[in-house]
Structures are given as C-alpha cells and as structure tokens.
C-alpha cells in the first residue's frame, strides 16, 4: 500500500512487514525511514530538518553543510553532497552539476514494464512515480517504486528525460539508494570465480566506502549484483537485513559508504566506469530495476521474500510453473568428440532409464573440434551429424525424449565464415587488435543487423530441428569497447546497448517460440542473475559439478534465487573439475536442490549406478512440488562448519518437507548430530520414516540425523504431516 500525506509531503510504502518512507524537505526528497513496518502516526519528525541549523531556506550561507548531511533519496553531485552520488550529468558546456528538486508525483495500481529491460510484473501491486526536476540542465528524473501484495520488497527504477533544447550526457544513473543509520551492520556479498561461484562473504562496514562491482559486461562470477547490510547478530532466523539485488545482467556497482555521521548510504546501478549516455532533447534513458528487501527476521526471511518475488513476478516463461524435463547433457560425456552413433547410444540408454530430454552441447556446428573455431557459423557439422540436426531430433523424439541444443549467439571465432564475411561485426577499438578470450571475440550486439542475423539463424534451427530447449551460453567478458556503428560521443553507450541487444534477442526468441524452454549459462554461473531470469526460468549455476563444491555454490545461489531456477546435474567421478569422488547417491541428492539432470556418459555407468537413475528421477518428481513452490530453510552450512550441510524445503501449507543432510566429513567415534528443523508448524505432528514427532520438538529441540558412514554420505528425509 502506498500513501501520500499532503501536509507533511510524506510518502509511505507499506509491505506486510516493512515501511519505506520519504518526505520532501525544503524541496529536496529525503529518505526518512526504511525498516520494520510503522503505524502512520506522527512519523514526519524522523527527517529532523526542523532541528537542523542548516536548512537552506533559513540559512543560505551553509547550504553545503546541509547537502553533505541530508539523507538524500536520490543523491546528485557537484553541489555539496560529497558522498556517493546517484546521478552525474555533463551539460552542453562540459560542466558537471545537478540539483534535483521535487516536482510532482502519482500513485497508481499495477506496474509499467521497462522498455527493453527485464522487470518485475503483475497487477497485484501499487506503484509510485516521484518526479524530480533539475532546472539548470532541464532534466526530469522519475523515481518509480512498486510494492507487490504480500511481498516484503520494494522495486525501484529510474528514468531520466531531457526536457531542454540541448543534448546532455549522463555519466552515472544509479537505480537505487537508501540511507540507513549504522546501528552495527556488516556487509554481506557474494564473490567467486569460474567453478567457484556465489561464495558468501561478510565483513565490517567501517568508515569510508566498500563496494562490489563487475566491469566485465556480464554480472560476473567474481562479484554478484547483490549486497546486504546485515546486523552483526543476524543469522538465518534473526536480525535486520537490508538487501539489494539488481535485475540486470551487465556491468554493475553496489557500494556502501559510511559517512561522518555514521549513516550508511548504499547505492546500486549500472557501473559508471564504462558508461555514458547522450540524451538529445526529448530523449529518455531508463535505468534497470533494483529489488530492495528489508527483513527483521534474518537472512532466511530475505531469501524467502526473493524466492516468492521471482517465482511470482519475474520469471515469465510457460515453463515457470511446469514440471521441467529431467535432462541429460553430453558436455562432460563427450566434450567436442562425438558423432551421431555416440549420441544415439547416449539417447537410447537415457530413454531406457526414464530421462526426458537430450541436450546436445557445444561442438555441433561449423568445424568445431575444439573451442578454437566456428562460433557464429550456426550450420550443422555434417562430419559429425551427416543427416543434420533434423535426423538427430527425429531419433531423440522417437525415443520419447525432448531435444535441446547449445548456442553461444553473442560470440564469433576468427576462424569462422561469419568473421570472413563481417569482420566489422566484432567489438573492437580502432587501430588495435581486440584481445581474445577462449580464442573468441564478441559480436557487437548494439547493432540491429547483428541481432537480426542471429534471430534468423536461430529461428530456422529451432523450427527445422524442432527444438524444445536452448542452452544459451556466453563464455567471455567484454573488452576493447568499440563499436563501428556508434559515433564518437556515443561509444560509452556500448556496454549497455550490448545488454539491450542481448535482451532484445532473448525477448524475440521467447516470444516467437513461447513453448521453447530457454536456459541461460555463462561459463557456468557468470550471468546467473535476476535479469536473465526474466527470459529463462532456469540458469546453469556452475561448471563445477562436484557435489561438495556445489554445496557452497548452491548455498549462495539459493540465498537469492529459487531452486526451480538453479541448474544442477549429476556428473561422473572422479569429478572433471576437482578430481574428487563422491557417492553417486550424494551427487543426486545435492543436484535435487535445483533443476535435476545428468551430465555424463550414461553408457559408461556400471549397472549399480545406472539402476539408481529411474528411482532418482522418480524422487525428483516427488520432491519437485515442494522444492519448486515451497519455502527454503538453511539449517547448517558446510561453508561455515567445514563438516556438514543441511537444508529444508517446506511446502507452503507446511504439510510436507524434505530435509537434505550431507555429512561431508565423517567424524569417528562421534554422537549422532542433532539438527534443529525450521519452517514446520509447531502445532502439527510429523512422520519421518517410522517415527512420529511434534513440530515444536523438531524445531526447538531438533532431530537426530541418521548415522551415516563415510565422507560425503547423505540422505534426504521426507517429513509428512500426520493427520
Ligand atoms: C561453458 C558452459 C559449459 C559448456 C561449455 C561448452 O563453459 O558453462 O556448460 O556448455 O561452455 O563449450
């Protein structure tokens, strides 16, 4: 619910458990409060301008002191606020100065889509547009806030319009800012690398600025577009949390600055380092959406808010609420070394073991026998598939399975026909050879003709090969930022225009083929973000398929994103990335936390392992109802304790739950571990195996874990309400 109090010029956005309050003071829009939900009675005093000796209208000589301390809702630089700015603008004289003054607002039902960008959607929502004006630069800045019914999140975005007669250049347009008094916070972020995505990190705030960012043109393995201020005492169940997550897949920055008065200003948006945008008279610029969550009940509550928001109001595909086919992918089975006979052996064995979709990964096009060539040549390699994709697809479907295919549409190899025909289509700067990564270059997706070409190629293959699924990969960062098409003063727009091009192609493909199931990927989880979720209901979360490494990666991923979005496969051991051997059952139990599948040569499994597959799939289908739609509770973290991991998925009605327990390291001569469950109904009775328990006992006193033998042993326990 969103209210405006005319007398105090105060805006109040209420979600079930939080209030977000802003007010106008002396023309400036101030951030008054964000936190646990407040009643409406007398809250205007919180902005505390009347006791300030510096209010500009009564004290012109100390305007700078005012601006440097005022909790600006959307800060601007050059006039006296020396903290992190939200917006920097260069005017026609090459000067940088902005002053944003409240102009008007409108409150409305529902929510507008963001042109060309992913955004949350849904009618059961209230929105507020606040218009600020910059008189000197003739700019209109619209801050948009939306709150969905029943969800403790505020969705924010920003639009800038040039209302003047001269062009201006935006050098920075952040999507969100909040100002919180430091009552003892830490910063929580996620860092990583290839095969080590989403490791959770906490650190002190301290005076000065902490930030995480990506300048790679993808949201990145290295830093996730997420930051939270968490109370020092905050854990899964208690403490305050203020969290940001960005609905964007390109370069970003998120910073938290603790200023002289111990306030923390946290801002998030497109990274200004490789960004500038020229606005001609009448033009607008739309900055992406950011999700802001407040939880008074710890990190677990933040997680469940994000899961509900993304499942109900971000993911759009028809596959959103459909049971996903259990797939088998040939990457770790064959890499580039396959032919039709090999693939058909895998297909036959997979179908016989109840696997539902076959995905042909990299290496089916051009003459791609390694990762050195052929990207861009999306024509089948007849040496490997003499009768084309059509024949393979026909055979796969005859076996009762669906058929999926790998693409890396944004890339081009120097060794390709496409590069010979269009060397100017790559991203490169004048007079310098662009740097290769994985022997490949990046196509200039800011160019319409490039996007059109890819749309035509991919559409033809989707139709002729009757594709049910596409794995859309992206395997290198952007460098050498130059576009042949953009004029000199617009080269700074390339990074963002590239992202808009990628989004537009995903939008066109998914609209033209609504039944197509799209899974995004970027060398594993390099672009696992909320922006991508808008187009694909599922994202491959890491190339690291080692079940033990996955415990850490999946803990981080599931902290923000629902299990129905997290691609997780059972692979072969010794694991190709770590060389570690983990029992087959544990590999499956860990993959059950996400969208389940296999990535191995099923023809080489021994009979004992193969025999487990149909049962694992049957279990997956049983778990799916709960894992896909229920609530996630983290009980114990191997990342923290180094010995074991435990989490639960609980149905919304609390009638059914699954608890996964992994004993990473066996401890000799130890007592059975007792773990406190969560998310159950304290009043209900539950059955686990042959035993009956009270919900309160399971949660407050705990359950004894089964006595497992060996390292990496695991179990999934079914917990059912007893009526
Ligand atoms: C990336 C992906 C892998 C696989 C390879 C193919 O690394 O993350 O899953 O598709 O590319 O080259």
XYZ file of C-alpha atoms in Angstrom, residues 4-596:
593
model
C 0.914 10.332 0.461
C 0.450 12.775 3.356
C -0.068 16.180 1.831
C 0.661 18.284 4.910
C 3.993 16.661 5.649
C 4.706 15.984 1.946
C 5.451 12.458 3.049
C 5.324 9.180 1.083
C 4.841 5.858 2.829
C 5.167 2.488 1.103
C 3.967 -0.359 3.293
C 4.652 -4.032 2.661
C 3.410 -6.704 5.103
C 6.374 -6.251 7.448
C 8.179 -3.125 6.303
C 7.699 0.588 5.707
C 9.667 2.714 3.279
C 9.224 6.409 3.998
C 10.338 9.505 2.092
C 9.476 13.158 2.525
C 10.108 16.466 0.845
C 12.100 18.965 2.900
C 12.973 22.354 1.504
C 12.294 20.963 -1.968
C 14.665 18.016 -1.578
C 13.398 14.453 -1.450
C 14.733 12.878 1.722
C 14.964 9.257 2.771
C 13.117 9.219 6.095
C 12.967 5.599 7.153
C 13.174 2.036 5.928
C 12.652 -0.817 8.322
C 10.047 -2.705 10.297
C 6.515 -1.617 9.483
C 5.338 1.549 11.233
C 1.881 2.861 12.012
C 1.112 6.122 10.264
C 1.054 8.222 13.424
C 3.484 11.163 13.529
C 6.461 9.915 11.543
C 7.349 13.145 9.748
C 9.634 14.210 12.594
C 12.066 11.422 11.659
C 13.570 13.515 8.881
C 14.724 16.013 11.533
C 15.165 19.017 9.272
C 13.430 21.398 11.651
C 16.170 20.946 14.233
C 18.903 21.469 11.663
C 20.576 24.892 11.691
C 21.477 24.390 8.039
C 18.124 24.215 6.225
C 18.843 26.206 3.041
C 15.645 28.280 3.141
C 16.619 29.730 6.528
C 20.372 29.525 6.199
C 21.669 30.259 2.721
C 25.296 30.574 3.807
C 25.511 26.916 4.926
C 23.821 25.140 2.049
C 26.813 22.840 1.571
C 26.645 21.650 5.185
C 23.001 20.795 4.655
C 23.605 18.883 1.435
C 26.519 16.974 2.887
C 24.435 15.583 5.733
C 20.888 15.332 4.354
C 19.751 11.731 3.683
C 19.008 12.385 0.019
C 16.705 9.774 -1.505
C 18.423 10.163 -4.870
C 21.723 11.961 -4.449
C 23.391 14.202 -7.004
C 26.889 15.535 -7.276
C 28.618 18.850 -7.621
C 26.605 20.944 -5.196
C 27.816 19.899 -1.759
C 26.833 16.305 -1.103
C 30.270 14.705 -1.118
C 29.038 11.185 -0.538
C 28.254 8.614 -3.250
C 26.070 10.149 -5.969
C 23.203 8.516 -7.792
C 23.403 10.691 -10.863
C 26.134 12.651 -12.640
C 25.353 14.741 -15.708
C 27.587 16.716 -18.075
C 25.832 19.671 -19.676
C 26.474 21.269 -23.077
C 29.292 23.358 -21.591
C 31.125 20.269 -20.430
C 30.297 21.085 -16.790
C 29.054 18.688 -14.165
C 26.417 19.944 -11.768
C 22.978 18.669 -10.866
C 20.321 19.625 -8.361
C 17.187 17.551 -8.117
C 14.116 19.220 -6.643
C 10.747 17.567 -6.017
C 8.177 18.451 -8.660
C 5.188 16.091 -8.556
C 4.115 12.516 -8.015
C 1.467 9.997 -8.958
C 0.319 6.826 -7.178
C -1.285 4.103 -9.296
C -2.344 0.457 -9.369
C -0.234 -2.057 -11.245
C 3.159 -1.561 -12.736
C 4.624 -0.360 -16.011
C 7.071 -2.560 -17.918
C 10.532 -1.134 -18.528
C 11.160 -0.701 -22.222
C 13.823 -3.089 -23.470
C 14.740 -4.259 -19.986
C 13.723 -7.127 -17.758
C 11.374 -6.088 -14.966
C 9.028 -7.491 -12.380
C 5.411 -7.688 -13.456
C 1.903 -8.239 -12.104
C -1.331 -6.417 -11.405
C -1.479 -7.044 -7.645
C 0.813 -4.162 -6.999
C 0.866 -0.439 -6.141
C 3.300 1.962 -7.727
C 4.517 5.474 -7.108
C 6.267 7.792 -9.545
C 8.052 10.763 -7.992
C 9.211 13.382 -10.462
C 12.286 15.448 -9.591
C 13.474 18.315 -11.751
C 16.917 19.640 -12.458
C 16.239 23.210 -13.573
C 19.726 24.114 -14.784
C 20.004 21.075 -17.044
C 16.299 20.886 -17.889
C 16.090 17.272 -16.814
C 13.171 15.361 -15.419
C 14.052 12.381 -13.239
C 11.294 9.923 -12.395
C 11.863 7.612 -9.454
C 9.492 4.644 -9.595
C 8.623 2.477 -6.605
C 6.417 -0.621 -6.655
C 5.291 -2.995 -3.936
C 3.567 -6.310 -4.688
C 0.818 -7.553 -2.443
C 2.109 -9.867 0.278
C 5.798 -9.398 -0.571
C 8.298 -7.568 1.629
C 10.195 -5.922 -1.185
C 10.262 -2.518 -2.842
C 11.105 -2.477 -6.542
C 12.839 0.666 -7.734
C 13.835 2.107 -11.078
C 14.770 5.494 -12.506
C 14.036 7.269 -15.779
C 15.728 10.450 -16.979
C 14.256 12.740 -19.633
C 15.946 15.628 -21.351
C 13.275 18.336 -21.454
C 15.676 21.017 -22.684
C 16.838 22.202 -26.076
C 20.423 20.903 -25.829
C 21.952 17.464 -25.505
C 23.295 16.374 -22.127
C 25.445 13.379 -21.235
C 24.586 11.099 -18.356
C 27.722 9.741 -16.743
C 26.025 7.849 -13.978
C 22.431 6.834 -13.286
C 22.033 4.567 -10.286
C 18.887 2.536 -9.786
C 18.551 2.650 -6.019
C 19.877 4.343 -2.925
C 18.970 4.028 0.734
C 20.327 5.735 3.789
C 20.499 3.737 6.998
C 21.846 4.753 10.384
C 24.644 2.375 11.333
C 23.417 0.586 14.409
C 26.004 -2.171 13.984
C 25.911 -3.601 10.492
C 28.090 -5.865 8.448
C 28.138 -6.112 4.674
C 27.212 -9.385 3.058
C 28.126 -10.010 -0.595
C 28.915 -12.965 -2.847
C 32.243 -13.383 -4.577
C 33.711 -16.137 -6.726
C 35.463 -17.237 -9.853
C 34.849 -19.726 -12.645
C 33.790 -23.005 -10.965
C 33.575 -21.230 -7.593
C 30.541 -19.006 -7.931
C 28.499 -17.333 -5.220
C 30.629 -17.790 -2.137
C 29.080 -15.784 0.679
C 31.239 -13.206 2.416
C 30.624 -10.944 5.437
C 32.793 -8.056 6.546
C 32.711 -4.932 8.679
C 31.293 -1.759 7.224
C 33.790 0.735 8.657
C 34.058 4.396 7.703
C 34.670 5.057 4.015
C 33.324 3.066 1.081
C 33.113 -0.671 0.385
C 31.926 -1.831 -2.990
C 31.472 -4.844 -5.227
C 31.285 -4.496 -8.973
C 31.666 -6.024 -12.382
C 33.225 -4.231 -15.334
C 33.131 -7.334 -17.498
C 29.885 -6.660 -19.369
C 28.305 -9.595 -17.514
C 27.084 -9.707 -13.953
C 30.120 -11.998 -13.443
C 31.467 -14.955 -11.479
C 33.645 -12.596 -9.456
C 31.097 -10.388 -7.693
C 27.364 -10.901 -7.616
C 24.962 -7.982 -8.171
C 23.858 -8.267 -4.580
C 24.705 -6.559 -1.334
C 23.065 -6.649 2.059
C 23.568 -4.754 5.242
C 23.096 -7.309 7.984
C 23.007 -6.722 11.705
C 26.135 -8.120 13.372
C 23.914 -10.626 15.183
C 21.916 -11.517 12.074
C 21.722 -15.162 11.095
C 19.149 -17.263 9.270
C 16.423 -16.614 11.823
C 17.076 -13.255 13.423
C 18.475 -9.796 12.909
C 17.919 -6.956 10.491
C 18.757 -7.259 6.809
C 18.649 -4.612 4.069
C 19.308 -6.291 0.745
C 19.795 -5.196 -2.849
C 19.598 -7.422 -5.895
C 19.887 -5.996 -9.405
C 17.596 -7.006 -12.268
C 20.350 -6.530 -14.794
C 22.964 -8.767 -16.405
C 25.742 -6.358 -17.378
C 28.382 -4.365 -15.530
C 27.204 -3.052 -12.176
C 28.383 -1.443 -8.982
C 26.994 -1.619 -5.491
C 28.596 0.456 -2.789
C 28.042 1.168 0.872
C 29.534 4.338 2.258
C 29.630 5.067 5.965
C 29.841 8.803 6.316
C 30.986 11.146 9.080
C 27.620 10.968 10.857
C 27.630 7.137 10.858
C 24.941 6.842 8.214
C 25.375 4.216 5.524
C 24.365 5.179 2.028
C 24.011 2.104 -0.140
C 23.648 2.614 -3.911
C 23.388 0.197 -6.803
C 23.246 0.633 -10.547
C 24.951 0.259 -13.908
C 28.707 0.662 -13.455
C 29.564 4.251 -14.349
C 33.144 3.343 -15.297
C 32.245 2.125 -18.782
C 29.038 4.046 -19.187
C 27.900 7.338 -20.592
C 24.707 8.141 -22.424
C 23.879 11.173 -24.520
C 20.333 12.413 -24.280
C 19.194 14.523 -27.179
C 16.310 16.931 -26.487
C 13.180 14.890 -25.761
C 15.103 11.603 -25.239
C 14.772 9.427 -22.177
C 17.085 6.950 -20.501
C 15.690 4.068 -18.486
C 17.896 2.629 -15.738
C 17.257 -1.018 -14.766
C 15.229 -2.174 -11.789
C 16.667 -2.984 -8.407
C 14.972 -5.076 -5.760
C 15.195 -3.824 -2.194
C 14.264 -6.146 0.654
C 14.038 -5.476 4.355
C 13.826 -8.355 6.777
C 13.505 -8.031 10.529
C 13.795 -11.793 10.869
C 17.183 -12.591 9.471
C 18.658 -13.795 6.216
C 16.267 -16.724 5.778
C 13.318 -14.387 5.607
C 15.096 -12.231 2.981
C 15.696 -15.390 0.952
C 12.068 -16.471 1.032
C 10.912 -12.973 0.049
C 13.188 -13.008 -3.000
C 12.119 -16.525 -3.973
C 8.438 -15.593 -3.847
C 9.032 -12.371 -5.746
C 10.994 -14.055 -8.523
C 8.668 -17.025 -8.866
C 5.519 -14.914 -8.936
C 6.616 -11.660 -10.513
C 9.807 -12.028 -12.523
C 10.064 -15.364 -14.339
C 7.643 -15.374 -17.264
C 8.069 -18.477 -19.381
C 5.263 -21.025 -19.801
C 7.788 -23.282 -18.067
C 7.572 -21.146 -14.941
C 5.042 -23.448 -13.290
C 5.539 -26.559 -15.361
C 7.437 -29.590 -14.261
C 10.791 -29.338 -16.028
C 12.001 -32.288 -18.089
C 14.890 -34.168 -16.477
C 17.688 -33.727 -18.987
C 20.908 -35.386 -19.986
C 23.626 -33.170 -21.462
C 26.542 -34.598 -23.445
C 29.165 -31.966 -22.493
C 31.023 -33.819 -19.749
C 30.276 -37.085 -21.580
C 31.985 -36.302 -24.884
C 33.132 -32.657 -24.973
C 33.755 -31.979 -28.702
C 34.448 -35.565 -29.557
C 31.182 -37.131 -30.728
C 29.394 -38.423 -33.784
C 25.831 -39.438 -34.451
C 26.402 -43.034 -33.321
C 27.819 -41.971 -29.984
C 24.972 -39.540 -29.393
C 22.349 -42.119 -30.289
C 23.865 -44.601 -27.831
C 23.501 -41.988 -25.093
C 19.960 -41.198 -26.208
C 18.951 -44.856 -26.190
C 20.367 -45.533 -22.755
C 18.942 -42.300 -21.347
C 15.452 -43.012 -22.665
C 15.588 -46.515 -21.229
C 16.339 -45.004 -17.837
C 13.445 -42.509 -17.878
C 15.464 -39.375 -18.703
C 13.193 -36.935 -20.510
C 15.328 -34.607 -22.627
C 18.577 -34.913 -24.529
C 20.681 -31.750 -24.823
C 23.427 -31.564 -27.421
C 26.054 -29.163 -26.103
C 28.928 -27.360 -27.829
C 30.577 -28.754 -30.980
C 27.707 -29.499 -33.412
C 28.348 -26.631 -35.874
C 30.982 -25.335 -38.298
C 34.111 -27.462 -37.875
C 34.309 -27.076 -34.131
C 36.549 -29.844 -32.821
C 37.871 -27.606 -30.059
C 36.974 -24.211 -28.682
C 39.239 -22.518 -31.241
C 36.801 -22.123 -34.102
C 33.379 -21.773 -35.704
C 31.406 -19.592 -33.292
C 28.977 -17.675 -35.477
C 28.702 -20.474 -38.053
C 25.418 -21.876 -36.839
C 25.264 -24.579 -39.525
C 25.459 -28.236 -38.632
C 28.794 -30.053 -38.939
C 27.976 -32.851 -41.392
C 31.114 -34.750 -40.443
C 29.584 -35.397 -37.033
C 25.900 -35.370 -37.963
C 25.694 -36.426 -41.645
C 21.899 -36.242 -41.750
C 21.730 -32.984 -39.889
C 20.098 -31.927 -36.657
C 16.721 -32.885 -38.099
C 17.610 -36.572 -38.133
C 19.046 -36.457 -34.609
C 15.979 -34.631 -33.391
C 13.739 -37.205 -35.050
C 15.582 -40.055 -33.334
C 15.535 -38.324 -29.959
C 11.808 -37.714 -30.228
C 11.186 -41.243 -31.428
C 12.761 -42.415 -28.195
C 10.186 -40.366 -26.288
C 12.538 -37.578 -25.232
C 12.612 -33.844 -25.909
C 15.506 -32.309 -27.794
C 17.663 -29.358 -26.777
C 20.649 -27.591 -28.292
C 23.551 -25.367 -27.193
C 24.228 -21.960 -28.736
C 26.617 -19.160 -27.939
C 24.904 -16.467 -30.014
C 26.878 -13.436 -28.814
C 30.237 -14.781 -29.956
C 32.338 -15.126 -33.074
C 35.567 -17.048 -33.782
C 38.197 -15.541 -36.026
C 38.225 -18.949 -37.683
C 34.663 -18.753 -38.994
C 32.797 -17.948 -42.182
C 30.876 -15.259 -40.345
C 34.086 -13.459 -39.421
C 35.287 -13.605 -43.038
C 32.014 -12.062 -44.166
C 31.634 -9.486 -41.379
C 34.907 -8.671 -39.616
C 33.382 -5.319 -38.662
C 30.682 -7.015 -36.580
C 33.038 -7.565 -33.645
C 33.501 -5.300 -30.669
C 36.927 -3.674 -31.140
C 38.581 -0.275 -30.927
C 40.168 1.489 -33.905
C 43.743 0.504 -34.682
C 44.098 -2.179 -32.008
C 43.603 -5.901 -32.283
C 40.952 -6.894 -29.763
C 42.038 -9.312 -27.011
C 40.931 -12.907 -27.464
C 39.446 -14.927 -24.657
C 38.871 -18.642 -25.206
C 40.049 -17.794 -28.735
C 36.845 -15.842 -29.363
C 35.617 -12.311 -29.967
C 32.326 -10.669 -29.060
C 29.718 -9.675 -31.609
C 28.522 -6.103 -31.464
C 25.015 -6.663 -30.177
C 24.388 -2.917 -30.142
C 23.872 -3.320 -33.920
C 20.384 -4.222 -35.041
C 21.621 -6.134 -38.108
C 23.721 -8.426 -35.876
C 20.748 -9.199 -33.639
C 18.528 -9.705 -36.709
C 21.032 -12.107 -38.245
C 21.154 -14.219 -35.088
C 17.383 -14.192 -34.761
C 17.008 -15.542 -38.291
C 19.681 -18.230 -37.870
C 18.402 -19.418 -34.537
C 14.745 -19.338 -35.603
C 15.460 -21.504 -38.596
C 17.224 -24.090 -36.465
C 14.529 -24.012 -33.767
C 11.959 -24.746 -36.469
C 13.785 -27.303 -38.576
C 15.331 -29.227 -35.698
C 12.097 -28.888 -33.684
C 13.966 -27.709 -30.636
C 12.247 -27.931 -27.269
C 15.077 -26.256 -25.396
C 18.075 -23.989 -25.884
C 21.095 -23.613 -23.637
C 22.253 -20.034 -24.320
C 25.879 -19.739 -23.331
C 28.221 -16.716 -23.070
C 31.847 -17.516 -22.445
C 33.958 -14.403 -22.279
C 33.874 -10.881 -20.868
C 33.675 -7.734 -22.969
C 36.925 -5.892 -23.668
C 38.184 -3.433 -26.288
C 34.982 -1.465 -26.085
C 34.428 -0.001 -29.517
C 31.575 -0.202 -31.982
C 31.858 0.583 -35.680
C 28.313 1.909 -35.693
C 28.296 4.321 -32.783
C 29.523 7.905 -33.226
C 32.493 9.030 -31.114
C 30.359 10.737 -28.470
C 28.244 7.596 -28.009
C 30.945 4.925 -27.673
C 30.372 4.986 -23.904
C 26.909 3.569 -24.562
C 28.229 0.309 -25.981
C 28.207 -1.831 -22.821
C 24.591 -1.040 -22.038
C 23.473 -1.122 -25.669
C 25.096 -4.558 -25.921
C 22.983 -5.725 -22.981
C 19.842 -4.247 -24.566
C 20.695 -6.183 -27.754
C 21.039 -9.444 -25.826
C 17.759 -8.822 -24.040
C 16.014 -7.972 -27.300
C 17.145 -11.225 -28.924
C 16.048 -13.298 -25.937
C 12.735 -11.445 -25.964
C 12.215 -12.076 -29.676
C 13.143 -15.750 -29.476
C 10.959 -16.456 -26.458
C 8.021 -14.520 -27.950
C 8.314 -16.207 -31.345
C 8.619 -19.651 -29.722
C 6.690 -19.450 -26.461
C 6.926 -23.201 -25.832
C 10.712 -23.151 -26.145
C 12.460 -23.731 -22.846
C 15.420 -21.353 -22.539
C 18.239 -21.949 -20.066
C 20.906 -19.267 -19.719
C 24.535 -20.014 -18.922
C 27.813 -18.133 -18.899
C 30.807 -20.416 -18.323
C 28.623 -21.773 -15.572
C 27.186 -19.012 -13.388
C 28.846 -15.923 -14.901
C 25.476 -14.438 -15.754
C 23.228 -16.064 -13.182
C 21.202 -13.002 -12.261
C 17.688 -11.683 -11.896
C 17.838 -10.016 -15.331
C 18.354 -13.333 -17.075
C 15.593 -14.972 -15.037
C 13.065 -12.747 -16.777
C 13.821 -14.543 -20.051
C 14.822 -18.006 -18.869
C 13.189 -19.809 -15.956
C 16.392 -21.722 -15.306
C 20.117 -20.878 -15.371
C 23.145 -23.182 -15.255
C 24.706 -22.274 -11.948
C 28.290 -23.561 -12.252
C 30.545 -25.647 -14.472
C 31.675 -27.204 -11.241
C 29.530 -30.307 -10.860
C 31.448 -31.683 -7.867
C 28.744 -32.255 -5.262
C 30.847 -30.962 -2.358
C 31.887 -27.758 -4.135
C 28.279 -27.407 -5.178
C 27.160 -27.291 -1.532
C 28.870 -23.929 -1.187
C 27.912 -22.613 -4.637
C 24.304 -23.679 -4.182
C 24.084 -22.208 -0.689
C 24.968 -18.816 -2.169
C 22.759 -19.228 -5.218
C 19.753 -20.377 -3.177
C 20.216 -17.474 -0.794
C 18.768 -15.296 -3.577
C 17.220 -17.467 -6.264
C 14.604 -20.218 -6.102
C 15.592 -23.838 -6.582
C 13.409 -24.015 -9.711
C 15.880 -21.590 -11.329
C 19.099 -23.350 -10.413
C 20.523 -25.798 -12.974
C 22.139 -28.755 -11.168
C 23.382 -32.016 -12.707
C 24.735 -35.368 -11.624
C 28.125 -35.949 -13.250
C 30.830 -38.566 -13.350
C 33.561 -39.222 -10.757
C 36.400 -38.558 -10.302
C 34.893 -35.153 -10.965
C 36.355 -33.449 -14.031
C 36.984 -30.171 -12.209
C 38.176 -31.280 -8.780
C 39.176 -34.918 -9.225
C 37.084 -35.772 -6.176
C 34.987 -38.897 -5.838
C 31.605 -38.648 -4.169
C 28.990 -41.421 -3.932
C 26.534 -41.451 -6.841
C 23.611 -41.098 -4.427
C 25.078 -37.942 -2.882
C 25.685 -36.410 -6.310
C 21.975 -36.908 -6.965
C 20.877 -35.713 -3.521
C 22.814 -32.469 -3.972
C 21.502 -31.908 -7.513
C 17.968 -32.367 -6.145
C 18.265 -28.879 -4.636
C 17.938 -27.478 -8.148
C 16.542 -28.480 -11.516
C 17.681 -32.023 -11.791
